[in-house]
Amino acid sequence: AFLLSESMRGEGGVLKNIHGKRFCHNYHKLAELAPRDVVSRAIFSEMQKTDSEFVYLDLTGLEKDFVKNRFPKIYNTCLDFGLDITKEYIPVSPAAHYYMGGVETDLWGRTSIEGLYAAGETACTGVHGANRLASNSLLEGVVFGGRSAKAAIVDSKHKTLQKNNVDYKDEIDLSDKYEVYLQEIQETMWENVGVVRNFDGLAKAVSYFNEKLEMISDKKPANQKTGEIINMFYVGKLMALAAASREGSRGAHFREDFPEKSKEDYHIIFKDGKFSPINR
Ligand SMILES: Cc1cc2nc3c(=O)[nH]c(=O)nc-3n(C[C@H](O)[C@H](O)[C@H](O)COP(=O)(O)OP(=O)(O)OC[C@H]3O[C@@H](n4cnc5c(N)ncnc54)[C@H](O)[C@@H]3O)c2cc1C
């Protein structure tokens, strides 16, 4: 699978369910041009209704040459998969594509820990709304990467770096099960912390991650792969806990048990071992 550009809908591509029926207008007056989260949920709901793992994107109503020239890479990649998108429907599904939220920073990438900076997708600079707009992520990486580097230079003048030694008791090696855990994490997140969320699913995800983190306890990762998996366990748990704390829906965070948009404009932050809402 690979990512299809949203601009294909912008140029006139339409979504159809597996029975060949358009459906987006049943969910939003802007139909295929509705905001990202609305279209994702419309597709998700249609996939459930038709018991299918995909819907179709139909570009066959557009001029053949226009499609080839406007989307040359997608056209050729689909051809490699044996699909001529000027003549055939493309099977599509929503996918996790960007991590909204992250380590809270100021507008110079400074985190709450002195000397620690975050930029790019890992950071929460506050520049994105309830949906990140297409292509703003790369722009964010460039702008805030530069800004945090400048801040680090200024802040570190006349300062000496302190080395922080962590006192680990034992070592743990999960590299043999890297692929297994990766798949489990992806499935847990997709099923419970995905397009449509509810308390029970989020609690299920939290208990999966708790169980894994208990096994790790305060052991030292034996290698990079183990470190990556442990980080994913922590991030997955934090995402599920934050989503469970947020009893309302906004943009890509949709709670079917709290479908109304929460009135307050707040973020959920994790500080001193606790989640709490803050206005920003
Ligand atoms: C399929 C897809 C298509 C996308 N298309 C677009 C688009 O068209 N426009 C747009 O703006 N955005 C797009 N995005 C989002 C965008 O690509 C990402 O948000 C962006 O690349 C994030 O950049 P980054 O440098 O912050 O993080 P990353 O690119 O994830 O880089 C982080 C780096 O850190 C390394 N790393 C991780 N852990 C450690 C560690 N412990 N120690 C050392 N190194 C570590 C990783 O290996 C990686 O190289 C897309 C995303 C996806 C998945």
Coordinates of C-alpha atoms and ligand atoms in Angstrom, one line a residue:
A1 CA 0.0 0.0 0.0
F2 CA 1.1 3.6 -0.5
L3 CA -0.3 7.1 0.1
L4 CA -2.6 8.7 -2.4
S5 CA -2.6 12.4 -2.5
E6 CA -5.7 14.2 -1.1
S7 CA -5.5 16.5 -4.1
M8 CA -6.9 13.7 -6.2
R9 CA -10.2 14.4 -4.5
G10 CA -9.5 18.1 -4.9
E11 CA -9.2 17.6 -8.7
G12 CA -12.5 15.9 -9.0
G13 CA -11.9 12.3 -7.9
V14 CA -14.9 10.8 -6.1
L15 CA -15.3 8.2 -3.4
K16 CA -17.6 5.2 -4.0
N17 CA -18.4 2.3 -1.8
I18 CA -17.8 -1.3 -2.9
H19 CA -21.3 -1.3 -4.6
G20 CA -20.2 1.6 -6.7
K21 CA -22.3 4.2 -4.9
R22 CA -21.0 7.7 -3.9
F23 CA -21.6 8.3 -0.1
C24 CA -19.6 11.4 1.1
H25 CA -22.6 13.7 0.6
N26 CA -24.5 11.6 3.2
Y27 CA -21.9 12.7 5.8
H28 CA -21.1 16.4 4.9
K29 CA -22.4 19.0 2.5
L30 CA -18.9 19.4 1.0
A31 CA -18.9 15.7 0.2
E32 CA -15.4 14.6 -0.9
L33 CA -14.0 18.0 -0.1
A34 CA -15.0 17.9 3.6
P35 CA -12.2 18.2 6.2
R36 CA -9.8 15.3 6.5
D37 CA -11.3 13.8 9.7
V38 CA -14.8 13.9 8.3
V39 CA -13.8 12.1 5.1
S40 CA -11.8 9.5 7.1
R41 CA -14.8 8.8 9.3
A42 CA -17.2 8.7 6.3
I43 CA -14.9 6.1 4.6
F44 CA -14.5 4.1 7.8
S45 CA -18.3 4.0 8.4
E46 CA -18.9 3.0 4.8
M47 CA -16.3 0.2 5.1
Q48 CA -18.1 -1.1 8.2
K49 CA -21.6 -0.9 6.6
T50 CA -20.4 -2.8 3.5
D51 CA -18.2 -5.2 5.6
S52 CA -15.2 -4.2 3.4
E53 CA -11.6 -3.3 4.1
F54 CA -11.7 -0.5 1.5
V55 CA -13.8 1.9 -0.6
Y56 CA -13.0 3.1 -4.1
L57 CA -11.5 6.4 -5.4
D58 CA -12.9 7.0 -8.9
L59 CA -10.9 9.2 -11.3
T60 CA -12.4 7.7 -14.4
G61 CA -14.5 10.8 -14.9
L62 CA -11.4 13.0 -15.4
E63 CA -9.5 13.5 -18.7
K64 CA -7.0 10.6 -19.1
D65 CA -4.1 13.0 -20.0
F66 CA -4.9 15.3 -17.2
V67 CA -4.7 12.4 -14.7
K68 CA -1.4 11.2 -16.2
N69 CA 0.2 14.6 -16.1
R70 CA -1.2 15.8 -12.8
F71 CA -0.4 12.6 -10.9
P72 CA 2.5 11.0 -12.8
K73 CA 4.0 9.2 -9.9
I74 CA 0.8 7.8 -8.6
Y75 CA -0.3 6.9 -12.1
N76 CA 2.9 4.9 -12.7
T77 CA 3.0 3.3 -9.2
C78 CA -0.6 2.1 -9.7
L79 CA 0.3 0.7 -13.1
D80 CA 3.1 -1.3 -11.4
F81 CA 0.3 -2.8 -9.2
G82 CA -1.6 -3.6 -12.4
L83 CA -4.1 -0.8 -12.1
D84 CA -4.8 1.8 -14.7
I85 CA -6.3 4.6 -12.7
T86 CA -7.7 6.4 -15.8
K87 CA -9.9 3.3 -16.4
E88 CA -10.3 1.5 -13.1
Y89 CA -11.3 2.4 -9.5
I90 CA -8.6 2.6 -6.9
P91 CA -9.2 0.7 -3.6
V92 CA -8.5 3.1 -0.7
S93 CA -8.6 3.2 3.1
P94 CA -7.8 5.8 5.8
A95 CA -4.3 5.3 7.4
A96 CA -2.4 6.7 10.3
H97 CA -0.4 9.4 8.6
Y98 CA 0.7 12.0 11.1
Y99 CA 1.0 12.1 14.9
M100 CA -0.9 15.2 16.1
G101 CA 0.1 16.3 19.5
G102 CA 3.5 15.5 21.0
V103 CA 6.1 17.1 23.2
E104 CA 4.9 20.6 24.1
T105 CA 7.3 23.3 23.1
D106 CA 7.4 27.1 22.8
L107 CA 7.8 28.7 19.4
W108 CA 11.5 28.1 19.5
G109 CA 11.3 24.3 20.1
R110 CA 12.1 24.6 23.8
T111 CA 10.5 21.9 26.0
S112 CA 9.9 22.1 29.7
I113 CA 13.3 20.4 30.3
E114 CA 16.1 22.8 30.0
G115 CA 18.4 22.0 27.1
L116 CA 15.9 19.6 25.5
Y117 CA 14.4 20.8 22.2
A118 CA 11.8 19.2 20.0
A119 CA 11.0 19.9 16.4
G120 CA 9.0 18.3 13.6
E121 CA 6.4 15.6 14.1
T122 CA 7.5 14.7 17.6
A123 CA 6.7 18.3 18.8
C124 CA 3.5 20.1 19.6
T125 CA 4.3 23.6 18.7
G126 CA 0.7 24.6 18.5
V127 CA 0.7 25.5 14.8
H128 CA -1.8 22.8 13.8
G129 CA -5.5 23.0 14.4
A130 CA -7.8 20.0 14.9
N131 CA -6.6 18.7 11.5
R132 CA -3.1 19.2 10.2
L133 CA -3.5 20.7 6.7
A134 CA -1.8 18.8 3.9
S135 CA 1.9 19.5 3.5
N136 CA 2.2 21.6 6.6
S137 CA 4.3 18.9 8.3
L138 CA 7.3 19.3 6.1
L139 CA 7.1 23.0 6.4
E140 CA 6.9 22.7 10.2
G141 CA 10.0 20.5 10.2
V142 CA 12.0 23.0 8.2
V143 CA 10.8 26.1 10.2
F144 CA 11.0 24.6 13.7
G145 CA 14.1 22.6 13.0
G146 CA 15.9 25.9 12.2
R147 CA 14.3 27.8 15.1
S148 CA 15.2 25.2 17.7
A149 CA 18.8 24.9 16.4
K150 CA 19.1 28.7 16.8
A151 CA 17.6 28.6 20.2
A152 CA 19.9 25.8 21.3
I153 CA 23.0 27.9 20.2
V154 CA 21.8 30.9 22.1
D155 CA 20.7 29.0 25.2
S156 CA 23.9 26.9 25.4
K157 CA 26.3 29.8 25.3
H158 CA 28.3 29.8 28.6
K159 CA 26.8 26.5 29.7
T160 CA 28.4 23.1 30.1
L161 CA 26.5 20.0 29.3
Q162 CA 25.7 17.7 32.2
K163 CA 25.9 13.9 31.5
N164 CA 22.9 12.1 32.9
N165 CA 23.6 8.5 33.9
V166 CA 20.6 6.2 34.3
D167 CA 21.2 3.4 36.8
Y168 CA 19.7 0.3 35.1
K169 CA 19.6 -3.0 37.0
D170 CA 19.2 -5.5 34.1
E171 CA 19.2 -5.6 30.4
I172 CA 16.4 -6.6 28.1
D173 CA 16.6 -7.7 24.4
L174 CA 13.4 -7.7 22.4
S175 CA 15.1 -7.6 19.0
D176 CA 14.0 -11.2 18.1
K177 CA 10.4 -10.2 18.5
Y178 CA 10.7 -6.8 16.9
E179 CA 8.4 -7.6 14.0
V180 CA 5.8 -9.3 16.2
Y181 CA 5.6 -6.4 18.6
L182 CA 5.5 -3.9 15.8
Q183 CA 2.5 -5.6 14.3
E184 CA 0.8 -6.0 17.7
I185 CA 1.3 -2.2 18.3
Q186 CA 0.0 -1.3 14.9
E187 CA -3.1 -3.5 15.4
T188 CA -3.7 -2.3 18.9
M189 CA -3.5 1.4 17.8
W190 CA -5.5 0.9 14.6
E191 CA -8.3 -1.0 16.4
N192 CA -8.5 1.0 19.6
V193 CA -6.8 4.4 19.1
G194 CA -7.8 4.9 15.5
V195 CA -10.4 6.8 13.4
V196 CA -13.3 6.2 15.8
R197 CA -12.5 5.8 19.5
N198 CA -14.4 4.9 22.7
F199 CA -13.5 4.4 26.3
D200 CA -13.5 0.6 26.2
G201 CA -11.2 0.4 23.3
L202 CA -8.8 3.0 24.8
A203 CA -8.8 1.1 28.1
K204 CA -7.9 -2.1 26.1
A205 CA -5.0 -0.4 24.5
V206 CA -3.8 1.0 27.8
S207 CA -3.8 -2.5 29.4
Y208 CA -1.9 -4.0 26.4
F209 CA 0.8 -1.3 26.8
N210 CA 0.9 -1.6 30.7
E211 CA 1.4 -5.3 30.4
K212 CA 4.4 -4.8 28.1
L213 CA 5.9 -2.0 30.1
E214 CA 5.6 -4.1 33.3
M215 CA 7.8 -6.8 31.5
I216 CA 10.3 -4.1 30.7
S217 CA 10.2 -2.4 34.1
D218 CA 13.5 -0.4 34.5
K219 CA 15.6 -2.6 32.3
K220 CA 18.2 -1.2 29.9
P221 CA 17.5 -1.8 26.2
A222 CA 20.2 -4.1 24.9
N223 CA 20.1 -2.7 21.4
Q224 CA 18.5 0.0 19.1
K225 CA 15.5 -2.3 18.1
T226 CA 14.7 -2.9 21.7
G227 CA 14.9 0.8 22.4
E228 CA 12.5 1.6 19.5
I229 CA 9.9 -1.0 20.7
I230 CA 10.1 0.3 24.3
N231 CA 9.6 3.9 23.0
M232 CA 6.6 2.8 21.0
F233 CA 5.1 1.1 24.1
Y234 CA 5.4 4.4 26.0
V235 CA 4.1 6.6 23.2
G236 CA 1.2 4.2 22.5
K237 CA 0.2 4.2 26.2
L238 CA 0.4 8.0 26.4
M239 CA -1.7 8.5 23.3
A240 CA -4.4 6.1 24.6
L241 CA -4.4 7.6 28.0
A242 CA -4.6 11.2 26.6
A243 CA -7.4 10.2 24.3
A244 CA -9.3 8.5 27.2
S245 CA -9.0 11.7 29.3
R246 CA -10.4 13.8 26.5
E247 CA -14.1 13.4 26.8
G248 CA -15.2 15.2 23.7
S249 CA -14.5 15.1 19.9
R250 CA -12.4 17.5 17.9
G251 CA -10.8 17.0 14.5
A252 CA -9.0 13.7 14.2
H253 CA -9.8 12.8 17.8
F254 CA -13.3 11.3 17.6
R255 CA -15.0 9.7 20.6
E256 CA -18.1 7.8 19.6
D257 CA -19.1 7.9 23.3
F258 CA -18.6 11.7 23.4
P259 CA -19.3 12.7 19.8
E260 CA -20.0 16.4 20.6
K261 CA -17.2 18.9 20.2
S262 CA -16.1 19.9 23.6
K263 CA -16.9 23.6 24.2
E264 CA -13.6 24.5 25.8
D265 CA -10.6 25.0 23.6
Y266 CA -8.1 22.9 25.5
H267 CA -5.2 20.5 25.1
I268 CA -4.5 17.5 27.3
I269 CA -1.0 17.6 28.7
F270 CA 1.0 15.0 30.6
K271 CA 3.0 16.5 33.4
D272 CA 4.4 15.2 36.6
G273 CA 2.8 11.8 35.9
K274 CA -0.7 13.3 35.4
F275 CA -2.9 14.2 32.4
S276 CA -4.7 17.5 32.7
P277 CA -6.4 19.9 30.3
I278 CA -4.8 23.3 29.6
N279 CA -6.1 26.2 27.6
R280 CA -3.8 27.4 24.8
Ligands
LIG1 C1 2.9 8.1 3.8 C2 3.1 9.5 4.3 C3 3.0 10.6 3.5 C4 3.2 11.9 3.9 N1 3.0 12.9 3.1 C5 3.2 14.2 3.5 C6 3.1 15.3 2.6 O1 2.8 15.2 1.4 N2 3.4 16.5 3.1 C7 3.7 16.8 4.4 O2 3.9 17.9 4.8 N3 3.8 15.7 5.3 C8 3.6 14.5 4.9 N4 3.7 13.4 5.7 C9 4.1 13.7 7.1 C10 5.6 13.9 7.1 O3 6.3 13.1 6.2 C11 6.2 13.7 8.5 O4 5.4 14.4 9.5 C12 7.6 14.3 8.6 O5 8.4 13.5 7.7 C13 8.2 14.2 10.0 O6 9.5 14.6 9.9 P1 10.4 14.5 11.2 O7 11.8 14.9 10.8 O8 9.8 15.3 12.3 O9 10.3 13.0 11.7 P2 10.8 11.7 11.0 O10 10.9 11.9 9.5 O11 10.0 10.6 11.5 O12 12.3 11.6 11.5 C14 12.7 11.2 12.8 C15 14.0 10.5 12.7 O13 14.5 10.2 14.0 C16 15.0 8.9 14.0 N5 14.9 8.3 15.3 C17 13.8 7.9 16.0 N6 14.1 7.5 17.2 C18 15.4 7.8 17.4 C19 16.3 7.6 18.5 N7 15.9 7.1 19.7 N8 17.6 8.0 18.3 C20 18.0 8.5 17.1 N9 17.2 8.7 16.1 C21 15.9 8.3 16.2 C22 14.2 8.1 13.0 O14 14.9 7.0 12.5 C23 14.0 9.2 11.9 O15 15.0 9.2 10.9 C24 3.5 12.1 5.3 C25 3.6 11.0 6.2 C26 3.4 9.7 5.7 C27 3.6 8.6 6.7

